[in-house]
PDB file of C-alpha atoms in Angstrom:
ATOM      1  CA  MET W   1     119.642  93.450 137.045  1.00  0.00           C
ATOM      2  CA  ARG W   2     116.975  91.909 134.877  1.00  0.00           C
ATOM      3  CA  ILE W   3     118.771  88.611 135.690  1.00  0.00           C
ATOM      4  CA  ALA W   4     117.122  88.703 139.117  1.00  0.00           C
ATOM      5  CA  ALA W   5     113.731  88.943 137.664  1.00  0.00           C
ATOM      6  CA  GLY W   6     114.446  85.813 135.680  1.00  0.00           C
ATOM      7  CA  ASP W   7     114.865  87.321 132.401  1.00  0.00           C
ATOM      8  CA  ARG W   8     116.711  84.678 130.364  1.00  0.00           C
ATOM      9  CA  SER W   9     117.810  87.224 127.481  1.00  0.00           C
ATOM     10  CA  ALA W  10     119.470  89.208 130.205  1.00  0.00           C
ATOM     11  CA  VAL W  11     122.050  86.480 130.604  1.00  0.00           C
ATOM     12  CA  GLU W  12     123.324  87.184 127.002  1.00  0.00           C
ATOM     13  CA  THR W  13     123.276  90.801 127.843  1.00  0.00           C
ATOM     14  CA  CYS W  14     125.294  90.418 131.031  1.00  0.00           C
ATOM     15  CA  LEU W  15     127.638  88.129 129.378  1.00  0.00           C
ATOM     16  CA  ALA W  16     128.391  90.861 126.466  1.00  0.00           C
ATOM     17  CA  ARG W  17     128.299  93.750 128.921  1.00  0.00           C
ATOM     18  CA  TYR W  18     130.433  92.150 131.568  1.00  0.00           C
ATOM     19  CA  GLY W  19     132.410  89.387 130.112  1.00  0.00           C
ATOM     20  CA  ALA W  20     135.692  91.491 129.713  1.00  0.00           C
ATOM     21  CA  LEU W  21     135.210  92.599 133.121  1.00  0.00           C
ATOM     22  CA  VAL W  22     134.574  89.026 134.667  1.00  0.00           C
ATOM     23  CA  TRP W  23     137.674  87.673 132.598  1.00  0.00           C
ATOM     24  CA  SER W  24     140.121  90.351 133.656  1.00  0.00           C
ATOM     25  CA  VAL W  25     139.266  90.119 137.360  1.00  0.00           C
ATOM     26  CA  VAL W  26     139.363  86.351 137.232  1.00  0.00           C
ATOM     27  CA  LYS W  27     142.796  86.520 135.201  1.00  0.00           C
ATOM     28  CA  SER W  28     144.186  88.944 137.768  1.00  0.00           C
ATOM     29  CA  VAL W  29     143.811  86.409 140.501  1.00  0.00           C
ATOM     30  CA  ILE W  30     144.350  83.203 138.562  1.00  0.00           C
ATOM     31  CA  GLY W  31     147.333  82.519 136.417  1.00  0.00           C
ATOM     32  CA  ASP W  32     145.987  79.269 134.820  1.00  0.00           C
ATOM     33  CA  ARG W  33     143.932  79.859 131.739  1.00  0.00           C
ATOM     34  CA  ASP W  34     141.860  76.518 132.200  1.00  0.00           C
ATOM     35  CA  LEU W  35     141.142  77.242 135.835  1.00  0.00           C
ATOM     36  CA  ALA W  36     140.289  80.755 134.865  1.00  0.00           C
ATOM     37  CA  GLU W  37     137.715  79.829 132.056  1.00  0.00           C
ATOM     38  CA  ASP W  38     136.265  77.436 134.935  1.00  0.00           C
ATOM     39  CA  ALA W  39     136.108  80.263 137.469  1.00  0.00           C
ATOM     40  CA  VAL W  40     134.389  82.822 134.964  1.00  0.00           C
ATOM     41  CA  GLN W  41     131.762  80.224 134.249  1.00  0.00           C
ATOM     42  CA  GLU W  42     131.262  79.752 137.862  1.00  0.00           C
ATOM     43  CA  ALA W  43     131.003  83.492 138.237  1.00  0.00           C
ATOM     44  CA  PHE W  44     128.058  83.932 135.605  1.00  0.00           C
ATOM     45  CA  VAL W  45     126.410  80.898 137.022  1.00  0.00           C
ATOM     46  CA  ASP W  46     126.655  82.635 140.503  1.00  0.00           C
ATOM     47  CA  LEU W  47     125.393  85.659 139.131  1.00  0.00           C
ATOM     48  CA  TRP W  48     122.365  84.185 137.701  1.00  0.00           C
ATOM     49  CA  LEU W  49     121.803  82.404 141.190  1.00  0.00           C
ATOM     50  CA  LYS W  50     122.248  85.374 143.397  1.00  0.00           C
ATOM     51  CA  ALA W  51     121.304  88.250 141.109  1.00  0.00           C
ATOM     52  CA  ALA W  52     118.388  89.071 143.333  1.00  0.00           C
ATOM     53  CA  ARG W  53     120.795  89.907 146.052  1.00  0.00           C
ATOM     54  CA  PHE W  54     122.203  92.779 144.075  1.00  0.00           C
ATOM     55  CA  ASP W  55     121.393  96.240 145.941  1.00  0.00           C
ATOM     56  CA  PRO W  56     121.764  99.139 143.854  1.00  0.00           C
ATOM     57  CA  SER W  57     122.194 101.276 146.972  1.00  0.00           C
ATOM     58  CA  LYS W  58     125.107  99.282 148.011  1.00  0.00           C
ATOM     59  CA  SER W  59     127.139  98.999 144.766  1.00  0.00           C
ATOM     60  CA  SER W  60     126.869  99.682 141.224  1.00  0.00           C
ATOM     61  CA  GLU W  61     126.216  96.723 138.745  1.00  0.00           C
ATOM     62  CA  ALA W  62     129.637  96.508 137.734  1.00  0.00           C
ATOM     63  CA  GLY W  63     130.991  96.519 141.089  1.00  0.00           C
ATOM     64  CA  PHE W  64     128.481  93.706 142.102  1.00  0.00           C
ATOM     65  CA  VAL W  65     129.763  91.611 139.009  1.00  0.00           C
ATOM     66  CA  ALA W  66     133.325  92.161 140.025  1.00  0.00           C
ATOM     67  CA  LEU W  67     132.768  91.169 143.351  1.00  0.00           C
ATOM     68  CA  VAL W  68     131.362  87.936 142.400  1.00  0.00           C
ATOM     69  CA  ALA W  69     133.983  87.233 139.929  1.00  0.00           C
ATOM     70  CA  ARG W  70     136.672  87.799 142.231  1.00  0.00           C
ATOM     71  CA  ARG W  71     135.280  85.742 144.962  1.00  0.00           C
ATOM     72  CA  ARG W  72     134.816  82.850 142.528  1.00  0.00           C
ATOM     73  CA  ALA W  73     138.395  83.239 141.381  1.00  0.00           C
ATOM     74  CA  ILE W  74     139.417  83.185 144.934  1.00  0.00           C
ATOM     75  CA  ASP W  75     137.373  79.995 145.568  1.00  0.00           C
ATOM     76  CA  ALA W  76     139.041  78.470 142.564  1.00  0.00           C
ATOM     77  CA  VAL W  77     142.615  79.109 143.759  1.00  0.00           C
ATOM     78  CA  ARG W  78     141.674  77.744 147.228  1.00  0.00           C
ATOM     79  CA  ARG W  79     140.319  74.518 145.847  1.00  0.00           C
ATOM     80  CA  ARG W  80     143.458  74.047 143.595  1.00  0.00           C
ATOM     81  CA  ALA W  81     145.265  74.880 146.628  1.00  0.00           C
ATOM     82  CA  ARG W  82     143.770  72.295 148.754  1.00  0.00           C
ATOM     83  CA  ARG W  83     144.023  69.572 146.220  1.00  0.00           C
ATOM     84  CA  THR W  84     147.559  70.392 145.561  1.00  0.00           C
ATOM     85  CA  ARG W  85     148.351  70.141 149.507  1.00  0.00           C
ATOM     86  CA  ASP W  86     146.371  66.932 149.436  1.00  0.00           C
ATOM     87  CA  VAL W  87     148.876  65.421 146.638  1.00  0.00           C
ATOM     88  CA  GLY W  88     151.797  67.212 148.184  1.00  0.00           C
ATOM     89  CA  GLN W  89     153.131  69.303 145.388  1.00  0.00           C
ATOM     90  CA  GLU W  90     152.786  72.936 144.398  1.00  0.00           C
ATOM     91  CA  ASP W  91     150.938  74.017 141.321  1.00  0.00           C
ATOM     92  CA  PRO W  92     153.060  76.687 139.380  1.00  0.00           C
ATOM     93  CA  ASN W  93     150.055  77.963 137.126  1.00  0.00           C
ATOM     94  CA  VAL W  94     148.175  79.251 140.396  1.00  0.00           C
ATOM     95  CA  VAL W  95     149.049  82.738 141.453  1.00  0.00           C
ATOM     96  CA  ALA W  96     148.897  83.343 145.225  1.00  0.00           C
ATOM     97  CA  VAL W  97     146.014  85.804 146.262  1.00  0.00           C
ATOM     98  CA  GLU W  98     148.195  87.252 148.793  1.00  0.00           C
ATOM     99  CA  HIS W  99     151.253  88.088 146.912  1.00  0.00           C
ATOM    100  CA  GLU W 100     152.797  91.839 147.093  1.00  0.00           C
ATOM    101  CA  GLY W 101     152.774  93.892 143.848  1.00  0.00           C
ATOM    102  CA  HIS W 102     150.800  91.404 141.662  1.00  0.00           C
ATOM    103  CA  ALA W 103     153.983  90.509 140.105  1.00  0.00           C
ATOM    104  CA  GLY W 104     153.528  86.836 139.684  1.00  0.00           C
ATOM    105  CA  VAL W 105     150.214  87.413 137.750  1.00  0.00           C
ATOM    106  CA  ASP W 106     150.166  85.983 134.252  1.00  0.00           C
ATOM    107  CA  ARG W 107     149.831  89.157 132.073  1.00  0.00           C
ATOM    108  CA  ASP W 108     148.296  88.043 129.006  1.00  0.00           C
ATOM    109  CA  ASP W 109     146.217  90.591 126.845  1.00  0.00           C
ATOM    110  CA  GLU W 110     143.145  90.618 128.950  1.00  0.00           C
ATOM    111  CA  VAL W 111     145.133  91.542 132.215  1.00  0.00           C
ATOM    112  CA  GLU W 112     147.205  94.033 130.242  1.00  0.00           C
ATOM    113  CA  LEU W 113     144.001  95.796 128.789  1.00  0.00           C
ATOM    114  CA  VAL W 114     142.640  95.996 132.424  1.00  0.00           C
ATOM    115  CA  TYR W 115     145.996  97.708 133.887  1.00  0.00           C
ATOM    116  CA  SER W 116     146.038  99.864 130.883  1.00  0.00           C
ATOM    117  CA  VAL W 117     142.404 101.012 131.594  1.00  0.00           C
ATOM    118  CA  LEU W 118     143.274 101.368 135.294  1.00  0.00           C
ATOM    119  CA  ALA W 119     146.212 103.696 134.247  1.00  0.00           C
ATOM    120  CA  GLU W 120     143.768 106.127 132.424  1.00  0.00           C
ATOM    121  CA  LEU W 121     141.732 106.651 135.639  1.00  0.00           C
ATOM    122  CA  ARG W 122     142.205 109.334 138.210  1.00  0.00           C
ATOM    123  CA  PRO W 123     144.927 108.408 140.709  1.00  0.00           C
ATOM    124  CA  GLU W 124     142.186 108.079 143.726  1.00  0.00           C
ATOM    125  CA  GLN W 125     139.979 105.907 141.621  1.00  0.00           C
ATOM    126  CA  GLN W 126     143.055 103.639 140.609  1.00  0.00           C
ATOM    127  CA  ARG W 127     143.931 103.015 144.163  1.00  0.00           C
ATOM    128  CA  VAL W 128     140.321 102.254 145.369  1.00  0.00           C
ATOM    129  CA  LEU W 129     139.631  99.931 142.496  1.00  0.00           C
ATOM    130  CA  ARG W 130     143.190  98.144 142.965  1.00  0.00           C
ATOM    131  CA  LEU W 131     142.493  97.699 146.628  1.00  0.00           C
ATOM    132  CA  SER W 132     139.076  96.555 145.928  1.00  0.00           C
ATOM    133  CA  LEU W 133     139.424  94.328 143.119  1.00  0.00           C
ATOM    134  CA  LEU W 134     142.944  93.259 143.268  1.00  0.00           C
ATOM    135  CA  ASP W 135     143.562  93.152 146.833  1.00  0.00           C
ATOM    136  CA  GLY W 136     139.899  92.119 148.054  1.00  0.00           C
ATOM    137  CA  LEU W 137     139.353  95.022 150.506  1.00  0.00           C
ATOM    138  CA  SER W 138     135.718  95.986 151.443  1.00  0.00           C
ATOM    139  CA  HIS W 139     134.873  99.564 150.989  1.00  0.00           C
ATOM    140  CA  SER W 140     135.074  99.840 154.555  1.00  0.00           C
ATOM    141  CA  GLN W 141     138.287  98.389 154.687  1.00  0.00           C
ATOM    142  CA  ILE W 142     139.630 100.466 152.034  1.00  0.00           C
ATOM    143  CA  SER W 143     138.122 103.686 153.966  1.00  0.00           C
ATOM    144  CA  GLU W 144     140.383 102.582 156.974  1.00  0.00           C
ATOM    145  CA  HIS W 145     143.301 101.873 154.862  1.00  0.00           C
ATOM    146  CA  THR W 146     143.538 105.038 153.020  1.00  0.00           C
ATOM    147  CA  GLY W 147     141.973 107.310 155.476  1.00  0.00           C
ATOM    148  CA  MET W 148     139.355 108.454 152.944  1.00  0.00           C
ATOM    149  CA  PRO W 149     135.638 108.836 154.057  1.00  0.00           C
ATOM    150  CA  LEU W 150     133.613 105.731 153.460  1.00  0.00           C
ATOM    151  CA  GLY W 151     131.152 107.502 150.812  1.00  0.00           C
ATOM    152  CA  THR W 152     134.299 109.041 149.094  1.00  0.00           C
ATOM    153  CA  VAL W 153     135.659 105.355 148.580  1.00  0.00           C
ATOM    154  CA  LYS W 154     132.260 104.195 147.267  1.00  0.00           C
ATOM    155  CA  THR W 155     131.982 107.279 144.881  1.00  0.00           C
ATOM    156  CA  HIS W 156     135.544 106.443 143.803  1.00  0.00           C
ATOM    157  CA  ALA W 157     134.820 102.804 143.221  1.00  0.00           C
ATOM    158  CA  ARG W 158     131.600 103.631 141.240  1.00  0.00           C
ATOM    159  CA  ARG W 159     133.014 106.298 139.140  1.00  0.00           C
ATOM    160  CA  GLY W 160     136.034 104.582 138.437  1.00  0.00           C
ATOM    161  CA  LEU W 161     134.151 101.380 137.073  1.00  0.00           C
ATOM    162  CA  SER W 162     131.856 103.466 135.098  1.00  0.00           C
ATOM    163  CA  GLN W 163     134.758 105.111 133.509  1.00  0.00           C
ATOM    164  CA  ALA W 164     136.604 102.063 132.784  1.00  0.00           C
ATOM    165  CA  ARG W 165     133.511 100.745 131.002  1.00  0.00           C
ATOM    166  CA  GLU W 166     133.304 103.607 128.924  1.00  0.00           C
ATOM    167  CA  ILE W 167     136.975 103.211 128.046  1.00  0.00           C
ATOM    168  CA  LEU W 168     136.546  99.618 127.286  1.00  0.00           C
ATOM    169  CA  GLU W 169     133.354 100.418 125.047  1.00  0.00           C
ATOM    170  CA  SER W 170     135.377 102.948 123.302  1.00  0.00           C
ATOM    171  CA  ARG W 171     138.296 100.750 122.689  1.00  0.00           C
ATOM    172  CA  ARG W 172     136.165  97.936 121.432  1.00  0.00           C
ATOM    173  CA  ALA W 173     134.422 100.419 118.995  1.00  0.00           C
ATOM    174  CA  ALA W 174     137.571 101.615 117.774  1.00  0.00           C
ATOM    175  CA  PRO W 175     138.666 100.245 114.098  1.00  0.00           C
ATOM    176  CA  GLY W 176     140.701  97.189 114.421  1.00  0.00           C
ATOM    177  CA  ALA W 177     140.058  96.808 118.094  1.00  0.00           C
ATOM    178  CA  GLY W 178     139.673  93.241 119.397  1.00  0.00           C
ATOM    179  CA  GLY W 179     137.794  92.487 122.625  1.00  0.00           C
ATOM    180  CA  ARG W 180     136.978  89.602 124.458  1.00  0.00           C
ATOM    181  CA  ALA W 181     133.127  89.614 125.639  1.00  0.00           C
TER     182      ALA W 181
END
């Protein structure tokens, strides 16, 4: 990542390339738009600060970005839950991270886009990405959960994210396509 080298122009490139991915990952965890926007901002700040930790031998760039985004979203949900507990009331706008089937997720346009892109991937890629991005499992945990070899899990994740990015880029390039970057 050029961000790790301190290249300030790389921030704009990162925002353009991964803005939709980060937004989609965060919105899949958080139902409240304002809280999600804060978490997206935190994710990009975190990427700037921790870019030097990116190791291409361990994950793809998109996988690293998605992981950071998911972690910031979960942190935001936990902070909101703590504040809510302190006040003694539930916040209906925050989606529980550990729910089954993700039925409570606020499925706005961006989240629907992610699900439609996932649907275009091979079934094993879909399964690995859902377990990773939506359920928060590590590659090792996915391997144990599915019985797939660890290298196969990593390959499905890398190829699935790469193909998802290509699908998103082709949709943005299509006439009349609107995309959030």
